[in-house]
Amino acid sequence: MSIRFSFDGRTYQGEPGDTLASALLANGVRLMGRSFKYHRPRGPLAAGSEEPNALVEVDRGGGARTPNLRATQVELYDGLVARSQNRFPSLGFDVGAVNDAAAPVLSAGFYYKTFMAPEGAWAKLYEPLIRRAAGLGRAPEVADPDHYASRYAHCDVLVIGSGPAGLAAAVGASQTGARVILCDEQPRFGGSLLSDRNARIDGMAAADWVAAQVGTLAARPDVTLLTRTTAFGWYPDNMIGLAQRLTDHLPDPDPALPRERLWQVRAKQVVIAAGAIERPLVFSGNDRPGVMLADAARTYAVCYRAAPGRRAVIATTSDTAYRAALDLQASCVEVALIADARQVADGPLPAAARAAGIRVETGMQVLATRGRRGIRVAIVGHVDADGRVRSREWVRCSLLGMSGGWTPSLHLFSQSRGKLRYDATTETFLPGESAAAERSAGACRGVHGLEDVLLDGAMAGSAAAHDAGFDAPGPVRRRVEGAMAARWTAPVPSRRKQRRAFVDFQNDVTSKDLLLATQEGFHSIEHVKRYTTTGMATDQGKTSNMNALSIVAAELGRPVPAVGLTTFRPPYTPVTFGTLAAYSRGVLFDPVRTTPVHGWAAAHGAVFEDIGLWKRARYFPRGSEGMHGAVARECRTVRAAVGLFDASTLGKIEVVGPDAAEFMNRMYVNPWTKLAPGRCRYGLMLGENGFLLDDGVAGRLAPDRFHVTTTTGGAPRVLALMEDFLQTEWPDLRVWLTSVTEQWAVLAVQGPRARDVLTPLVDGFDISAAAMPHMSVAVGSIGGVPMRLFRVSFTGELGFEVNVPAGHAMAVWEALHARVEALGGCTYGTEAMHVLRAEKGYIIVGQESDGTATLGDLGLEWAIGKAKRDFVGKRSLNRPDMTAAGRRQLVGLLTADPGYVLDEGAQLTAHAPPPPGTRSLGHVTSSYGEATLGHSIALAMLADGRARRGETLYVQRAGGMVPVRVVDPVFLDPEGVRLNA
Amino acid sequence: MLLIPCPICGARPEAEFTYAGEAHIARPVDPAALDDHAWGEFLYARTNPKGDHAERWRHTHGCGRFFNALRNTHTDRFTASYLAGATRPHGTPTTESLDAPAMRSETEQWGQA
Ligand SMILES: [Zn+2]
């Protein structure tokens, strides 16, 4: 059965089990991408997740387009549509390749040096150009149509990687009864065993042994097996992030399935069996399509039956590449030459290669390659110990398999904050001291040879289960045949001063760039990394870090560990935003809070605004009214008759207990002891630093009970602060705090007819001015519904706030609304509320005040209980800066043109235009158009503002300055006649 | 995500907690008696150690309690947690806070409003 897929618009056939890279190679396509900076033609370097070159985008249509996928990990399915990236107009002919010709000037630090000046040109000119010319895939343009899942999991032992070490560890750990999760980024378990055609384990072929182990694990009830699952990040206290790909490999996935799932696994113990990554060799032209890691070439030939070339040269510094040569030869690839940089190669694998008739040359290195869109010739030569080239030979080939040894995969270990240890014999970093409850097993900790790796894994699994509290039997040594031991030696240093010898393939960093960086004085590897960008691409330097480090160390003449290794950061491979967000999209990301009146308001045409998470009705337009018309009408109606307003979002806290008044005394600036039940106060709360934190009316319902209101946004903060003091500073106070914001709906009736609205509705109690004066509270009922009735005003008018249980709010609202309409009133929204309160000079915390405003600045000192020795913030009021001259004080501003509305936030100056260097005298905090007073109004915070009343100042506006007169901030009814009606 | 040991609920994920600054900074019994410098120190000066840091956390989305914990600022590991008002473990006696509230609750400390 063959699979049809398309790449850059051309249709090809592949086989089940193929990756996009293996299928393209099988079709003779080697060119899969253009490089990041120089637009050089590139093919796959690797066969797994470390691939730096072959990045593609996969398009499923309907906006489901994913860029920057590694072709080596894209599983083929029928109808797959993939495209190459970073090329124009086509992959074969890319005009950006002119960068390659310009390479001598595009050296390390080029952007830093060239695009410094002129100021501003970077954002406008250079950056867009560079972003177009250099870069990776195109970002999606529409919202991701897929959905994603997320779950938490707990286990005793998490095993990361299912090669021989990981499988053995999972089997060993789970036989103790421990809960085990085994994950692997590949579609199948087995890792390197899947491409091992030689080894036999316990008498079984490697692949059969894998199947038997997976069968054993699957039969154990406490084992979770996760393929296509990348352990991408290590977070504190052994929380590991796993990204599981669920549908990307399916030709026609069920739309009900999530595309990917985020696992947040809290593991008691972790076994890292991440294996090792082969190291490229650094020589001129080591990036031509057809040049790849030797083991990747072997994997393509053996696993995928996709020989990446007909005639191969193998260049190596260690024995494992001989295994690749032998397997390639067995897959009908002609191996023309093994060029071994070591002076001696006499292990069993080199012997086997010689016996198979392969030409083996020691002391030989690749000097350069030739070929336009892929390698055609390898230029090799004998190089002596001083780096002198003694011979030169051209070898025709279409595949060059290179191996600079193996780099243990330390990403997760390093992320777990484990300390790295340098092994000078193999010139590798290995896991050293652990910082988390983890252990490494197998090749990722430098253990080689299949038998040793299997034993190492089994031991790690047993030990992990033991440390997780399980009785673990000793590990079993497996009998392994047919795996020839590979000799591990230090890599041969590369010849340094070569052109186009790539170290970081994905970020196009060459050995010359690294040398230039050291010459320019960058001696720390962290600085070299940032200057050259080596190791900073999406592949996290998987194939480049060690080569970069050894080149820099050699150039500086210092040992490798003295130069240091850069930090590994999550994610191991890129993770989609969809996976990280999972369910947190739309209202699940940003929840919406609505009041009980919300549905009614929506049905009556309200325009809403967001206040924190709340939706609040901003105004209720009628007919063709715009916002200004509606707000002006609502304001006039409140002043002339009555308005109905939904204030349910107000924060509400019930403060109860024998020491409630004492607690209020300490938390608020106001005096509460003598406040009689049935009376209210406008409470002001400071931070301990003396600045205004929150305000709101509090009513005393009983000697031991206060109904405290807070600002809409401040409720959680105020309750947390109260709890903090109560729990930690005054645990002796007998006070209990309860948030009742959601329990009480608040329906405000404001205006000269407010009492007329309520009188027939309240159940048998007196709300006359004598019985319920301004700032009083009564408990009763309205239409049979329990009610706390506050006589308070945030408009300057006679006002009541009807508090009823939220579940009854709509019935009460409907009754109030009928009365309001009958008396010529209307509903009003937050915008009219803002205008009405500003006309009266009432502040809004966070609008007039900004966290540096004192009560003195805001003209609210009258609220302070002078007899109190202490309250939160009191001591700070006497700090010198709090009383110094020049503080900004609340004032009103009037414009000469009554129709002109100042910009909120605009700055105030004494002269127009202000001379250069003038400091602002203050700023406009609130500004509204004409509503009920016949002119626009503004509030401002102005330096020494109260002393400046009567002065003319200037306010900035687009295109000039506007003169303003400084006035008292109370524009309406300063005597409070309307309020106390 | 850190696991934070709530002394009441046990180890719970960090997302349930709110950080509340350095622990064992007692609010002065009589702030008016402090000069500006001393009051400024109380408001703003913190030890910021490398190593064990006694700090306040609130199990906001759990039991709701404020408590104290020792966290190593170098390793980001918690080494102890204890109820607010208890003495800091591992030596280091504190100036606070168990007996202080009793003194402070006297009304004359606060005056009458
Ligand atoms: Zn708790």
JSON list of C-alpha atoms in Angstrom, two decimals, chain A residues 40 48 83 85 95 152 163 172 230 244 300 342 344 381 387 404 456 486 595-596 673 694 858 884 898 956:
[
{"chain": "A", "resi": 40, "resn": "ARG", "atom": "CA", "xyz": [21.99, 27.72, 1.29]},
{"chain": "A", "resi": 48, "resn": "GLY", "atom": "CA", "xyz": [15.14, 12.42, 14.41]},
{"chain": "A", "resi": 83, "resn": "ARG", "atom": "CA", "xyz": [5.86, 23.00, 1.83]},
{"chain": "A", "resi": 85, "resn": "GLN", "atom": "CA", "xyz": [10.18, 27.40, 3.94]},
{"chain": "A", "resi": 95, "resn": "VAL", "atom": "CA", "xyz": [16.94, 34.81, -4.83]},
{"chain": "A", "resi": 152, "resn": "TYR", "atom": "CA", "xyz": [-2.36, 16.24, 35.23]},
{"chain": "A", "resi": 163, "resn": "GLY", "atom": "CA", "xyz": [15.40, 2.85, 23.74]},
{"chain": "A", "resi": 172, "resn": "GLY", "atom": "CA", "xyz": [12.33, -3.03, 36.02]},
{"chain": "A", "resi": 230, "resn": "THR", "atom": "CA", "xyz": [7.92, 14.53, 23.98]},
{"chain": "A", "resi": 244, "resn": "GLN", "atom": "CA", "xyz": [1.48, 14.24, 23.20]},
{"chain": "A", "resi": 300, "resn": "TYR", "atom": "CA", "xyz": [17.13, 5.85, 6.48]},
{"chain": "A", "resi": 342, "resn": "ARG", "atom": "CA", "xyz": [42.26, 8.75, 13.84]},
{"chain": "A", "resi": 344, "resn": "VAL", "atom": "CA", "xyz": [44.73, 3.97, 14.21]},
{"chain": "A", "resi": 381, "resn": "GLY", "atom": "CA", "xyz": [43.15, 14.05, 2.33]},
{"chain": "A", "resi": 387, "resn": "GLY", "atom": "CA", "xyz": [46.88, 19.72, 10.88]},
{"chain": "A", "resi": 404, "resn": "GLY", "atom": "CA", "xyz": [32.23, 13.12, 15.21]},
{"chain": "A", "resi": 456, "resn": "ASP", "atom": "CA", "xyz": [22.11, 0.21, 33.28]},
{"chain": "A", "resi": 486, "resn": "ALA", "atom": "CA", "xyz": [32.43, 0.32, 19.48]},
{"chain": "A", "resi": 595, "resn": "THR", "atom": "CA", "xyz": [-24.58, 40.44, 37.28]},
{"chain": "A", "resi": 596, "resn": "PRO", "atom": "CA", "xyz": [-28.12, 39.05, 37.77]},
{"chain": "A", "resi": 673, "resn": "THR", "atom": "CA", "xyz": [-16.61, 52.91, 67.51]},
{"chain": "A", "resi": 694, "resn": "ASP", "atom": "CA", "xyz": [-9.51, 51.53, 48.39]},
{"chain": "A", "resi": 858, "resn": "LEU", "atom": "CA", "xyz": [-7.43, 64.15, 47.32]},
{"chain": "A", "resi": 884, "resn": "ALA", "atom": "CA", "xyz": [5.83, 68.48, 51.56]},
{"chain": "A", "resi": 898, "resn": "PRO", "atom": "CA", "xyz": [-17.82, 74.85, 27.07]},
{"chain": "A", "resi": 956, "resn": "GLN", "atom": "CA", "xyz": [-1.65, 69.75, 25.88]}
]
